[in-house]
Tab-separated table of C-alpha atoms in Angstrom:
chain	number	residue	atom	x	y	z
M	1	MET	CA	134.158	102.463	137.732
M	2	GLY	CA	132.226	105.479	138.621
M	3	LYS	CA	128.945	106.671	138.274
M	4	SER	CA	127.772	106.881	134.608
M	5	LYS	CA	126.911	110.420	133.451
M	6	SER	CA	124.667	112.034	130.796
M	7	PHE	CA	124.887	114.946	129.098
M	8	LEU	CA	122.655	117.175	126.719
M	9	ASN	CA	123.441	119.549	123.817
M	10	GLN	CA	121.681	122.842	124.621
M	11	ASN	CA	122.568	125.405	122.303
M	12	GLY	CA	125.984	124.178	121.553
M	13	GLN	CA	126.685	123.584	125.410
M	14	LEU	CA	127.038	120.262	126.707
M	15	LYS	CA	124.688	120.562	130.281
M	16	GLU	CA	125.232	117.336	132.624
M	17	SER	CA	121.726	115.609	132.591
M	18	ASP	CA	119.945	112.623	134.661
M	19	PHE	CA	118.450	110.854	131.754
M	20	GLY	CA	116.429	108.868	134.938
M	21	GLN	CA	114.618	111.561	134.401
M	22	THR	CA	112.010	111.301	131.554
M	23	ASP	CA	111.070	114.884	131.391
M	24	LEU	CA	114.563	115.528	130.443
M	25	ILE	CA	114.591	113.250	127.725
M	26	PRO	CA	113.733	115.212	124.568
M	27	LEU	CA	111.156	113.404	122.551
M	28	GLY	CA	112.403	113.135	118.846
M	29	TRP	CA	113.548	110.520	116.369
M	30	TRP	CA	117.188	109.138	118.119
M	31	CYS	CA	119.177	107.794	114.686
M	32	SER	CA	122.274	107.583	115.682
M	33	ILE	CA	124.666	105.837	118.469
M	34	ILE	CA	128.451	105.898	118.860
M	35	LEU	CA	130.256	103.868	121.599
M	36	GLY	CA	133.622	104.570	122.849
M	37	ASP	CA	135.853	105.726	125.532
M	38	PHE	CA	135.904	109.381	124.433
M	39	ASP	CA	136.867	111.025	127.772
M	40	GLN	CA	139.466	108.236	128.253
M	41	ASP	CA	138.596	107.392	131.653
M	42	GLY	CA	138.221	104.154	130.828
M	43	ASP	CA	134.794	103.236	130.769
M	44	GLU	CA	132.164	103.821	127.901
M	45	ASP	CA	130.820	106.544	126.402
M	46	PHE	CA	127.746	107.758	124.367
M	47	ILE	CA	127.097	109.998	121.508
M	48	ILE	CA	123.640	110.059	120.848
M	49	GLY	CA	121.991	111.864	117.804
M	50	ASN	CA	118.726	112.827	117.329
M	51	MET	CA	117.388	114.519	113.816
M	52	GLY	CA	118.388	118.456	113.670
M	53	GLU	CA	116.000	121.416	112.397
M	54	ASN	CA	117.089	121.307	108.893
M	55	GLN	CA	113.975	118.882	107.961
M	56	LEU	CA	110.556	118.625	106.681
M	57	PHE	CA	109.225	118.307	109.910
M	58	LYS	CA	109.025	120.804	112.260
M	59	PRO	CA	107.028	119.309	115.260
M	60	ASN	CA	106.593	121.086	118.716
M	61	PRO	CA	104.660	119.621	121.968
M	62	ASP	CA	100.967	120.957	120.580
M	63	GLN	CA	101.844	119.607	116.787
M	64	ALA	CA	103.989	116.268	116.825
M	65	ALA	CA	104.985	114.571	113.811
M	66	LYS	CA	103.353	111.214	114.321
M	67	VAL	CA	103.378	107.616	112.926
M	68	TYR	CA	100.095	105.182	113.086
M	69	TYR	CA	100.302	101.746	112.919
M	70	SER	CA	97.223	99.196	111.600
M	71	ASP	CA	95.982	96.950	109.434
M	72	PHE	CA	94.108	99.847	107.539
M	73	ASP	CA	93.058	98.244	104.684
M	74	LYS	CA	92.401	94.285	106.496
M	75	ASN	CA	94.820	92.323	104.477
M	76	GLY	CA	96.369	91.136	107.387
M	77	THR	CA	99.498	93.726	107.197
M	78	ALA	CA	99.431	96.728	109.078
M	79	GLU	CA	100.595	99.826	107.623
M	80	PRO	CA	102.486	102.901	109.337
M	81	ILE	CA	101.468	106.117	108.138
M	82	ILE	CA	103.512	109.311	108.856
M	83	THR	CA	101.851	112.766	109.670
M	84	TYR	CA	102.989	115.862	110.240
M	85	TYR	CA	101.513	119.488	110.814
M	86	ASN	CA	100.916	121.418	107.514
M	87	GLN	CA	100.139	125.165	108.653
M	88	GLY	CA	98.581	123.751	111.694
M	89	THR	CA	96.708	120.808	109.766
M	90	GLU	CA	97.800	117.226	110.654
M	91	VAL	CA	98.093	115.774	107.343
M	92	VAL	CA	99.701	112.205	105.643
M	93	LYS	CA	103.120	112.465	104.387
M	94	MET	CA	103.029	109.722	101.976
M	95	PRO	CA	102.346	110.446	98.652
M	96	ARG	CA	99.155	109.273	96.893
M	97	ASP	CA	100.258	106.956	94.736
M	98	LEU	CA	102.078	105.268	97.268
M	99	LEU	CA	99.294	105.117	99.800
M	100	ILE	CA	96.989	103.844	97.421
M	101	SER	CA	99.580	101.173	96.730
M	102	GLN	CA	99.767	100.232	100.323
M	103	ILE	CA	95.587	101.136	101.175
M	104	PRO	CA	93.564	100.749	97.533
M	105	VAL	CA	90.340	102.353	99.138
M	106	ILE	CA	92.191	105.833	99.281
M	107	LYS	CA	92.208	105.781	95.462
M	108	LYS	CA	87.999	105.691	95.918
M	109	ARG	CA	88.224	108.549	98.072
M	110	PHE	CA	90.785	110.578	96.581
M	111	PRO	CA	90.429	110.246	92.288
M	112	ASN	CA	92.721	112.730	91.920
M	113	TYR	CA	95.951	114.192	93.166
M	114	LYS	CA	94.217	117.536	93.729
M	115	SER	CA	91.930	116.123	96.115
M	116	TYR	CA	94.087	114.099	98.440
M	117	ALA	CA	96.288	117.503	98.117
M	118	LYS	CA	93.945	119.357	100.396
M	119	ALA	CA	92.837	116.465	102.584
M	120	SER	CA	93.978	116.456	106.308
M	121	LEU	CA	94.322	113.524	107.943
M	122	ARG	CA	90.977	113.102	109.350
M	123	GLU	CA	89.757	113.362	105.449
M	124	THR	CA	92.288	111.046	104.416
M	125	PHE	CA	91.051	108.279	107.493
M	126	ARG	CA	87.734	107.715	108.800
M	127	GLU	CA	87.536	108.187	112.974
M	128	ASP	CA	87.271	104.191	113.305
M	129	GLU	CA	90.008	103.826	111.402
M	130	LEU	CA	92.233	106.022	113.227
M	131	ALA	CA	91.098	104.752	116.217
M	132	GLN	CA	92.233	101.217	115.908
M	133	ALA	CA	95.578	102.302	115.323
M	134	VAL	CA	98.495	102.461	117.417
M	135	GLU	CA	100.082	106.179	117.556
M	136	LYS	CA	103.230	107.081	118.398
M	137	LYS	CA	104.666	110.646	118.998
């Protein structure tokens, strides 16, 4: 069996890549993998799919989509909070009612939809709450 090769799709062209170097692995939400012998050379090949550009999130290195994971309401169950940037401000992706169903104190912080719609992540959660959370980009 020969040496494994990896390729990245760069503007519609497959370019050979060394996935052993982490700076060559694009960040993103990897969502699919297909295994097969696509080039019919007797070894297994992988096609790995990432989220495309036709989505709500338009992250970049300075404004990455994130997940904060913590037991925000101290009920013994950790809640994941997805955020993204909207016009340069990090905001919570989750609708107010769904967030309240997971973290009831949010209703006190934002008594109406208008106040919640204007809130940044830092206005939705206190610094001490975010400091204890696991953050992934």
